[in-house]
Amino acid sequence: MNHIIKERINEAVEVICQDIQEETCQKNWIKISDEEILFELVLSILGSQNKYEIALAFAQEIKDKNLLSNDFHINNINIMESRLYHILITPLKISDSMIKYRFPKTRAKYISENLVFLQEHIGVKNLLSKFESTNKTRQYIVKNIKGIGPKQASHFLRNIGFSNNIAILDVHILRYMNIQEVISEEYKSISNLKLYEKVEKQLIKFLEFMMVPIGFIDQAIWIVMRVYQKEYKQWQ
């Protein structure tokens, strides 16, 4: 890869990263409600292999039906799954189009089982408070929460303000790492948690020169790499 292109990418990342730092208003998971935390968890589950705006619309619909409310008590997991499935198979108007959600049956099952599991632990916030490190928390989520892999778990923990020192290794971030020769293989995604943690450490170490939490930097990389992918020839 052309050395000049690598430099141009990093220069763009640094500029955008500064803007993101100034504009980002981070949540604090301790101060927000259980319902808001559950909303972010559902959004992360629905976002897997789906566009963000579609996942967001259906997550909001689930919230609007009060299925994430503290006042909603789950007496029967099958009833919960049925209600979620009905929401997910009903098309929603998104960007002037009526859109169906992909994988409604599987995701309804995952979400209902997770809600019951978390209720048994007296709430998601109570569960999160038991862990002493971000990595331990993420490991537990990947192992015990249905429909959540390393990337989704990282997204969830970032979105609730649990930690800003973990990376969301999506295809754009992994492509950036390949271009910068941080990794030799161009992964599409990483579902194995041990490999995810290894690659994440490589990225954090490589970006130490920016002296900014990885949570801000990878957002900037995501923006830059999307532009780069569309306008590749102009960068040469």
PDB file of C-alpha atoms in Angstrom:
ATOM      1  CA  MET A   1       0.000   0.000   0.000  1.00  0.00           C
ATOM      2  CA  ASN A   2       1.261   3.464  -0.947  1.00  0.00           C
ATOM      3  CA  HIS A   3       2.895   5.184   2.047  1.00  0.00           C
ATOM      4  CA  ILE A   4       1.262   8.495   1.115  1.00  0.00           C
ATOM      5  CA  ILE A   5      -2.209   6.922   1.229  1.00  0.00           C
ATOM      6  CA  LYS A   6      -1.505   5.532   4.701  1.00  0.00           C
ATOM      7  CA  GLU A   7      -0.482   8.992   5.890  1.00  0.00           C
ATOM      8  CA  ARG A   8      -3.506  10.657   4.299  1.00  0.00           C
ATOM      9  CA  ILE A   9      -5.833   8.209   5.993  1.00  0.00           C
ATOM     10  CA  ASN A  10      -4.256   8.814   9.403  1.00  0.00           C
ATOM     11  CA  GLU A  11      -4.276  12.580   8.931  1.00  0.00           C
ATOM     12  CA  ALA A  12      -8.002  12.442   8.165  1.00  0.00           C
ATOM     13  CA  VAL A  13      -8.602  10.164  11.166  1.00  0.00           C
ATOM     14  CA  GLU A  14      -6.838  12.599  13.531  1.00  0.00           C
ATOM     15  CA  VAL A  15      -8.874  15.585  12.288  1.00  0.00           C
ATOM     16  CA  ILE A  16     -12.218  13.784  12.553  1.00  0.00           C
ATOM     17  CA  CYS A  17     -11.274  12.251  15.903  1.00  0.00           C
ATOM     18  CA  GLN A  18     -10.858  15.737  17.352  1.00  0.00           C
ATOM     19  CA  ASP A  19     -14.369  16.684  16.163  1.00  0.00           C
ATOM     20  CA  ILE A  20     -15.837  13.491  17.627  1.00  0.00           C
ATOM     21  CA  GLN A  21     -14.226  14.173  21.017  1.00  0.00           C
ATOM     22  CA  GLU A  22     -15.656  17.670  21.118  1.00  0.00           C
ATOM     23  CA  GLU A  23     -19.159  16.664  20.028  1.00  0.00           C
ATOM     24  CA  THR A  24     -19.640  13.357  21.869  1.00  0.00           C
ATOM     25  CA  CYS A  25     -21.808  13.370  24.968  1.00  0.00           C
ATOM     26  CA  GLN A  26     -21.139  10.033  26.648  1.00  0.00           C
ATOM     27  CA  LYS A  27     -23.666   8.166  28.749  1.00  0.00           C
ATOM     28  CA  ASN A  28     -22.926   6.896  32.226  1.00  0.00           C
ATOM     29  CA  TRP A  29     -24.386   3.419  32.717  1.00  0.00           C
ATOM     30  CA  ILE A  30     -24.677   3.957  36.475  1.00  0.00           C
ATOM     31  CA  LYS A  31     -26.913   7.005  36.008  1.00  0.00           C
ATOM     32  CA  ILE A  32     -29.179   5.790  33.204  1.00  0.00           C
ATOM     33  CA  SER A  33     -32.148   3.472  33.731  1.00  0.00           C
ATOM     34  CA  ASP A  34     -32.281  -0.294  33.314  1.00  0.00           C
ATOM     35  CA  GLU A  35     -34.744   0.288  30.490  1.00  0.00           C
ATOM     36  CA  GLU A  36     -32.253   2.420  28.579  1.00  0.00           C
ATOM     37  CA  ILE A  37     -29.515  -0.164  29.075  1.00  0.00           C
ATOM     38  CA  LEU A  38     -31.841  -2.935  27.856  1.00  0.00           C
ATOM     39  CA  PHE A  39     -32.710  -0.800  24.838  1.00  0.00           C
ATOM     40  CA  GLU A  40     -29.010  -0.628  23.894  1.00  0.00           C
ATOM     41  CA  LEU A  41     -28.685  -4.383  24.390  1.00  0.00           C
ATOM     42  CA  VAL A  42     -31.673  -5.071  22.144  1.00  0.00           C
ATOM     43  CA  LEU A  43     -30.304  -2.621  19.573  1.00  0.00           C
ATOM     44  CA  SER A  44     -26.977  -4.476  19.541  1.00  0.00           C
ATOM     45  CA  ILE A  45     -28.733  -7.815  19.029  1.00  0.00           C
ATOM     46  CA  LEU A  46     -30.975  -6.478  16.256  1.00  0.00           C
ATOM     47  CA  GLY A  47     -28.038  -4.711  14.582  1.00  0.00           C
ATOM     48  CA  SER A  48     -26.183  -7.899  13.750  1.00  0.00           C
ATOM     49  CA  GLN A  49     -26.316  -8.408   9.943  1.00  0.00           C
ATOM     50  CA  ASN A  50     -28.817  -5.560   9.648  1.00  0.00           C
ATOM     51  CA  LYS A  51     -28.485  -1.867   8.857  1.00  0.00           C
ATOM     52  CA  TYR A  52     -28.280   0.367  11.907  1.00  0.00           C
ATOM     53  CA  GLU A  53     -31.331   2.476  11.016  1.00  0.00           C
ATOM     54  CA  ILE A  54     -33.463  -0.678  10.650  1.00  0.00           C
ATOM     55  CA  ALA A  55     -32.252  -2.114  13.958  1.00  0.00           C
ATOM     56  CA  LEU A  56     -32.862   1.245  15.650  1.00  0.00           C
ATOM     57  CA  ALA A  57     -36.430   1.510  14.350  1.00  0.00           C
ATOM     58  CA  PHE A  58     -37.386  -1.982  15.556  1.00  0.00           C
ATOM     59  CA  ALA A  59     -35.610  -1.556  18.899  1.00  0.00           C
ATOM     60  CA  GLN A  60     -37.583   1.660  19.396  1.00  0.00           C
ATOM     61  CA  GLU A  61     -40.807  -0.164  18.524  1.00  0.00           C
ATOM     62  CA  ILE A  62     -40.047  -2.810  21.166  1.00  0.00           C
ATOM     63  CA  LYS A  63     -39.385  -0.069  23.706  1.00  0.00           C
ATOM     64  CA  ASP A  64     -42.561   1.822  22.730  1.00  0.00           C
ATOM     65  CA  LYS A  65     -44.586  -1.351  23.378  1.00  0.00           C
ATOM     66  CA  ASN A  66     -43.212  -1.220  26.969  1.00  0.00           C
ATOM     67  CA  LEU A  67     -41.517  -4.620  26.718  1.00  0.00           C
ATOM     68  CA  LEU A  68     -38.351  -3.186  28.288  1.00  0.00           C
ATOM     69  CA  SER A  69     -40.083  -1.290  31.077  1.00  0.00           C
ATOM     70  CA  ASN A  70     -39.378  -2.043  34.747  1.00  0.00           C
ATOM     71  CA  ASP A  71     -43.145  -2.366  35.149  1.00  0.00           C
ATOM     72  CA  PHE A  72     -43.297  -5.215  32.643  1.00  0.00           C
ATOM     73  CA  HIS A  73     -42.974  -8.585  34.378  1.00  0.00           C
ATOM     74  CA  ILE A  74     -42.248 -11.676  32.330  1.00  0.00           C
ATOM     75  CA  ASN A  75     -44.506 -14.530  33.432  1.00  0.00           C
ATOM     76  CA  ASN A  76     -44.129 -16.699  30.354  1.00  0.00           C
ATOM     77  CA  ILE A  77     -41.126 -16.736  28.006  1.00  0.00           C
ATOM     78  CA  ASN A  78     -43.271 -18.070  25.146  1.00  0.00           C
ATOM     79  CA  ILE A  79     -45.664 -15.128  25.432  1.00  0.00           C
ATOM     80  CA  MET A  80     -42.728 -12.706  25.433  1.00  0.00           C
ATOM     81  CA  GLU A  81     -41.217 -14.379  22.382  1.00  0.00           C
ATOM     82  CA  SER A  82     -44.551 -14.274  20.571  1.00  0.00           C
ATOM     83  CA  ARG A  83     -44.994 -10.551  21.274  1.00  0.00           C
ATOM     84  CA  LEU A  84     -41.475  -9.777  20.078  1.00  0.00           C
ATOM     85  CA  TYR A  85     -41.933 -11.906  16.960  1.00  0.00           C
ATOM     86  CA  HIS A  86     -45.134 -10.044  16.112  1.00  0.00           C
ATOM     87  CA  ILE A  87     -43.275  -6.718  16.345  1.00  0.00           C
ATOM     88  CA  LEU A  88     -40.391  -7.936  14.204  1.00  0.00           C
ATOM     89  CA  ILE A  89     -42.540  -9.383  11.414  1.00  0.00           C
ATOM     90  CA  THR A  90     -44.610  -6.203  11.100  1.00  0.00           C
ATOM     91  CA  PRO A  91     -43.027  -3.845   8.525  1.00  0.00           C
ATOM     92  CA  LEU A  92     -42.077  -0.350   9.724  1.00  0.00           C
ATOM     93  CA  LYS A  93     -41.821   2.809   7.682  1.00  0.00           C
ATOM     94  CA  ILE A  94     -38.118   3.660   7.490  1.00  0.00           C
ATOM     95  CA  SER A  95     -36.814   6.339   5.105  1.00  0.00           C
ATOM     96  CA  ASP A  96     -40.140   6.434   3.229  1.00  0.00           C
ATOM     97  CA  SER A  97     -40.165   2.660   2.684  1.00  0.00           C
ATOM     98  CA  MET A  98     -42.011  -0.143   4.469  1.00  0.00           C
ATOM     99  CA  ILE A  99     -39.238  -2.450   5.653  1.00  0.00           C
ATOM    100  CA  LYS A 100     -39.349  -5.890   7.243  1.00  0.00           C
ATOM    101  CA  TYR A 101     -36.794  -7.026   9.797  1.00  0.00           C
ATOM    102  CA  ARG A 102     -34.498  -9.912   8.847  1.00  0.00           C
ATOM    103  CA  PHE A 103     -34.331 -12.979  11.123  1.00  0.00           C
ATOM    104  CA  PRO A 104     -37.448 -12.104  13.194  1.00  0.00           C
ATOM    105  CA  LYS A 105     -37.911 -15.584  14.702  1.00  0.00           C
ATOM    106  CA  THR A 106     -34.306 -16.042  15.828  1.00  0.00           C
ATOM    107  CA  ARG A 107     -33.939 -12.528  17.250  1.00  0.00           C
ATOM    108  CA  ALA A 108     -37.293 -12.700  19.051  1.00  0.00           C
ATOM    109  CA  LYS A 109     -36.097 -15.912  20.707  1.00  0.00           C
ATOM    110  CA  TYR A 110     -32.728 -14.392  21.678  1.00  0.00           C
ATOM    111  CA  ILE A 111     -34.237 -11.226  23.129  1.00  0.00           C
ATOM    112  CA  SER A 112     -36.956 -13.013  25.121  1.00  0.00           C
ATOM    113  CA  GLU A 113     -34.443 -15.454  26.620  1.00  0.00           C
ATOM    114  CA  ASN A 114     -32.087 -12.598  27.483  1.00  0.00           C
ATOM    115  CA  LEU A 115     -34.811 -10.558  29.170  1.00  0.00           C
ATOM    116  CA  VAL A 116     -35.804 -13.517  31.333  1.00  0.00           C
ATOM    117  CA  PHE A 117     -32.162 -14.252  32.144  1.00  0.00           C
ATOM    118  CA  LEU A 118     -31.518 -10.641  33.184  1.00  0.00           C
ATOM    119  CA  GLN A 119     -34.710 -10.457  35.218  1.00  0.00           C
ATOM    120  CA  GLU A 120     -33.508 -13.495  37.160  1.00  0.00           C
ATOM    121  CA  HIS A 121     -30.332 -11.514  37.962  1.00  0.00           C
ATOM    122  CA  ILE A 122     -32.446  -8.649  39.352  1.00  0.00           C
ATOM    123  CA  GLY A 123     -31.723  -6.371  36.437  1.00  0.00           C
ATOM    124  CA  VAL A 124     -29.005  -5.709  33.896  1.00  0.00           C
ATOM    125  CA  LYS A 125     -27.374  -2.931  35.927  1.00  0.00           C
ATOM    126  CA  ASN A 126     -27.029  -5.206  38.926  1.00  0.00           C
ATOM    127  CA  LEU A 127     -25.351  -7.798  36.722  1.00  0.00           C
ATOM    128  CA  LEU A 128     -22.913  -5.314  35.187  1.00  0.00           C
ATOM    129  CA  SER A 129     -21.851  -4.046  38.616  1.00  0.00           C
ATOM    130  CA  LYS A 130     -20.428  -7.463  39.528  1.00  0.00           C
ATOM    131  CA  PHE A 131     -17.432  -7.294  37.190  1.00  0.00           C
ATOM    132  CA  GLU A 132     -14.081  -5.694  37.966  1.00  0.00           C
ATOM    133  CA  SER A 133     -12.862  -5.151  34.403  1.00  0.00           C
ATOM    134  CA  THR A 134     -14.247  -4.353  30.976  1.00  0.00           C
ATOM    135  CA  ASN A 135     -12.738  -7.489  29.421  1.00  0.00           C
ATOM    136  CA  LYS A 136     -14.344  -9.720  32.073  1.00  0.00           C
ATOM    137  CA  THR A 137     -17.681  -8.025  31.462  1.00  0.00           C
ATOM    138  CA  ARG A 138     -17.422  -8.500  27.715  1.00  0.00           C
ATOM    139  CA  GLN A 139     -16.378 -12.122  28.115  1.00  0.00           C
ATOM    140  CA  TYR A 140     -19.408 -12.790  30.307  1.00  0.00           C
ATOM    141  CA  ILE A 141     -21.784 -11.095  27.871  1.00  0.00           C
ATOM    142  CA  VAL A 142     -20.461 -13.044  24.870  1.00  0.00           C
ATOM    143  CA  LYS A 143     -20.742 -16.312  26.781  1.00  0.00           C
ATOM    144  CA  ASN A 144     -24.152 -15.781  28.414  1.00  0.00           C
ATOM    145  CA  ILE A 145     -26.198 -13.310  26.351  1.00  0.00           C
ATOM    146  CA  LYS A 146     -27.805 -14.864  23.276  1.00  0.00           C
ATOM    147  CA  GLY A 147     -27.169 -13.271  19.877  1.00  0.00           C
ATOM    148  CA  ILE A 148     -24.181 -11.222  21.032  1.00  0.00           C
ATOM    149  CA  GLY A 149     -20.653 -11.653  19.664  1.00  0.00           C
ATOM    150  CA  PRO A 150     -17.497  -9.692  20.539  1.00  0.00           C
ATOM    151  CA  LYS A 151     -18.312  -6.768  18.234  1.00  0.00           C
ATOM    152  CA  GLN A 152     -21.917  -6.455  19.438  1.00  0.00           C
ATOM    153  CA  ALA A 153     -20.832  -6.750  23.087  1.00  0.00           C
ATOM    154  CA  SER A 154     -18.257  -4.003  22.559  1.00  0.00           C
ATOM    155  CA  HIS A 155     -20.861  -1.812  20.874  1.00  0.00           C
ATOM    156  CA  PHE A 156     -23.274  -2.335  23.750  1.00  0.00           C
ATOM    157  CA  LEU A 157     -20.710  -1.519  26.450  1.00  0.00           C
ATOM    158  CA  ARG A 158     -19.599   1.586  24.580  1.00  0.00           C
ATOM    159  CA  ASN A 159     -23.142   2.811  23.988  1.00  0.00           C
ATOM    160  CA  ILE A 160     -24.082   2.666  27.670  1.00  0.00           C
ATOM    161  CA  GLY A 161     -20.862   4.386  28.730  1.00  0.00           C
ATOM    162  CA  PHE A 162     -19.409   1.338  30.492  1.00  0.00           C
ATOM    163  CA  SER A 163     -16.035   1.829  28.799  1.00  0.00           C
ATOM    164  CA  ASN A 164     -14.530   3.855  25.985  1.00  0.00           C
ATOM    165  CA  ASN A 165     -11.347   1.793  25.873  1.00  0.00           C
ATOM    166  CA  ILE A 166     -12.651  -1.068  23.755  1.00  0.00           C
ATOM    167  CA  ALA A 167     -12.815  -1.206  19.970  1.00  0.00           C
ATOM    168  CA  ILE A 168     -15.650  -2.070  17.632  1.00  0.00           C
ATOM    169  CA  LEU A 169     -13.829  -4.162  15.049  1.00  0.00           C
ATOM    170  CA  ASP A 170     -16.172  -4.018  12.097  1.00  0.00           C
ATOM    171  CA  VAL A 171     -15.180  -4.496   8.459  1.00  0.00           C
ATOM    172  CA  HIS A 172     -14.071  -0.851   8.060  1.00  0.00           C
ATOM    173  CA  ILE A 173     -11.762  -0.943  11.101  1.00  0.00           C
ATOM    174  CA  LEU A 174     -10.311  -4.288  10.029  1.00  0.00           C
ATOM    175  CA  ARG A 175      -9.700  -2.951   6.513  1.00  0.00           C
ATOM    176  CA  TYR A 176      -7.901   0.053   8.012  1.00  0.00           C
ATOM    177  CA  MET A 177      -5.684  -2.277  10.063  1.00  0.00           C
ATOM    178  CA  ASN A 178      -4.843  -4.270   6.942  1.00  0.00           C
ATOM    179  CA  ILE A 179      -3.964  -1.119   4.962  1.00  0.00           C
ATOM    180  CA  GLN A 180      -1.766   0.123   7.798  1.00  0.00           C
ATOM    181  CA  GLU A 181      -0.163  -3.355   7.983  1.00  0.00           C
ATOM    182  CA  VAL A 182      -1.135  -3.800  11.620  1.00  0.00           C
ATOM    183  CA  ILE A 183      -2.587  -7.160  10.603  1.00  0.00           C
ATOM    184  CA  SER A 184      -1.600  -9.215   7.569  1.00  0.00           C
ATOM    185  CA  GLU A 185      -4.975 -10.838   6.933  1.00  0.00           C
ATOM    186  CA  GLU A 186      -8.005  -8.860   5.760  1.00  0.00           C
ATOM    187  CA  TYR A 187     -10.766 -10.174   8.020  1.00  0.00           C
ATOM    188  CA  LYS A 188     -14.419  -9.524   7.177  1.00  0.00           C
ATOM    189  CA  SER A 189     -15.386 -10.061  10.796  1.00  0.00           C
ATOM    190  CA  ILE A 190     -14.053 -11.698  13.950  1.00  0.00           C
ATOM    191  CA  SER A 191     -16.403 -13.904  15.954  1.00  0.00           C
ATOM    192  CA  ASN A 192     -13.786 -15.612  18.141  1.00  0.00           C
ATOM    193  CA  LEU A 193     -13.364 -13.607  21.355  1.00  0.00           C
ATOM    194  CA  LYS A 194      -9.693 -14.502  21.937  1.00  0.00           C
ATOM    195  CA  LEU A 195      -8.763 -13.433  18.412  1.00  0.00           C
ATOM    196  CA  TYR A 196     -10.899 -10.301  18.810  1.00  0.00           C
ATOM    197  CA  GLU A 197      -9.029  -9.323  21.986  1.00  0.00           C
ATOM    198  CA  LYS A 198      -5.680  -9.986  20.305  1.00  0.00           C
ATOM    199  CA  VAL A 199      -6.485  -7.822  17.270  1.00  0.00           C
ATOM    200  CA  GLU A 200      -7.983  -5.117  19.503  1.00  0.00           C
ATOM    201  CA  LYS A 201      -4.731  -4.918  21.495  1.00  0.00           C
ATOM    202  CA  GLN A 202      -2.777  -4.593  18.244  1.00  0.00           C
ATOM    203  CA  LEU A 203      -4.980  -1.701  17.144  1.00  0.00           C
ATOM    204  CA  ILE A 204      -4.743   0.116  20.482  1.00  0.00           C
ATOM    205  CA  LYS A 205      -0.957  -0.256  20.546  1.00  0.00           C
ATOM    206  CA  PHE A 206      -0.632   0.986  16.948  1.00  0.00           C
ATOM    207  CA  LEU A 207      -2.736   4.079  17.711  1.00  0.00           C
ATOM    208  CA  GLU A 208      -0.961   5.030  20.955  1.00  0.00           C
ATOM    209  CA  PHE A 209       0.589   8.018  19.166  1.00  0.00           C
ATOM    210  CA  MET A 210      -2.822   9.710  19.023  1.00  0.00           C
ATOM    211  CA  MET A 211      -3.126   9.659  22.845  1.00  0.00           C
ATOM    212  CA  VAL A 212      -6.939   9.408  22.613  1.00  0.00           C
ATOM    213  CA  PRO A 213      -9.261   6.598  23.853  1.00  0.00           C
ATOM    214  CA  ILE A 214      -9.837   3.983  21.172  1.00  0.00           C
ATOM    215  CA  GLY A 215     -13.578   4.614  21.418  1.00  0.00           C
ATOM    216  CA  PHE A 216     -13.136   7.979  19.712  1.00  0.00           C
ATOM    217  CA  ILE A 217     -10.483   6.873  17.239  1.00  0.00           C
ATOM    218  CA  ASP A 218     -12.352   3.898  15.792  1.00  0.00           C
ATOM    219  CA  GLN A 219     -15.390   6.094  15.113  1.00  0.00           C
ATOM    220  CA  ALA A 220     -13.117   8.411  13.100  1.00  0.00           C
ATOM    221  CA  ILE A 221     -11.559   5.447  11.289  1.00  0.00           C
ATOM    222  CA  TRP A 222     -15.038   4.160  10.418  1.00  0.00           C
ATOM    223  CA  ILE A 223     -15.972   7.494   8.821  1.00  0.00           C
ATOM    224  CA  VAL A 224     -12.700   7.844   6.913  1.00  0.00           C
ATOM    225  CA  MET A 225     -12.687   4.271   5.635  1.00  0.00           C
ATOM    226  CA  ARG A 226     -16.227   4.552   4.298  1.00  0.00           C
ATOM    227  CA  VAL A 227     -15.157   7.595   2.271  1.00  0.00           C
ATOM    228  CA  TYR A 228     -11.926   5.881   1.220  1.00  0.00           C
ATOM    229  CA  GLN A 229     -13.839   2.828  -0.003  1.00  0.00           C
ATOM    230  CA  LYS A 230     -16.097   5.001  -2.186  1.00  0.00           C
ATOM    231  CA  GLU A 231     -13.326   7.248  -3.536  1.00  0.00           C
ATOM    232  CA  TYR A 232     -10.330   4.905  -3.600  1.00  0.00           C
ATOM    233  CA  LYS A 233      -8.841   6.085  -6.928  1.00  0.00           C
ATOM    234  CA  GLN A 234      -8.863   9.733  -5.864  1.00  0.00           C
ATOM    235  CA  TRP A 235      -6.648   8.874  -2.872  1.00  0.00           C
ATOM    236  CA  GLN A 236      -3.890   7.464  -5.082  1.00  0.00           C
TER     237      GLN A 236
END
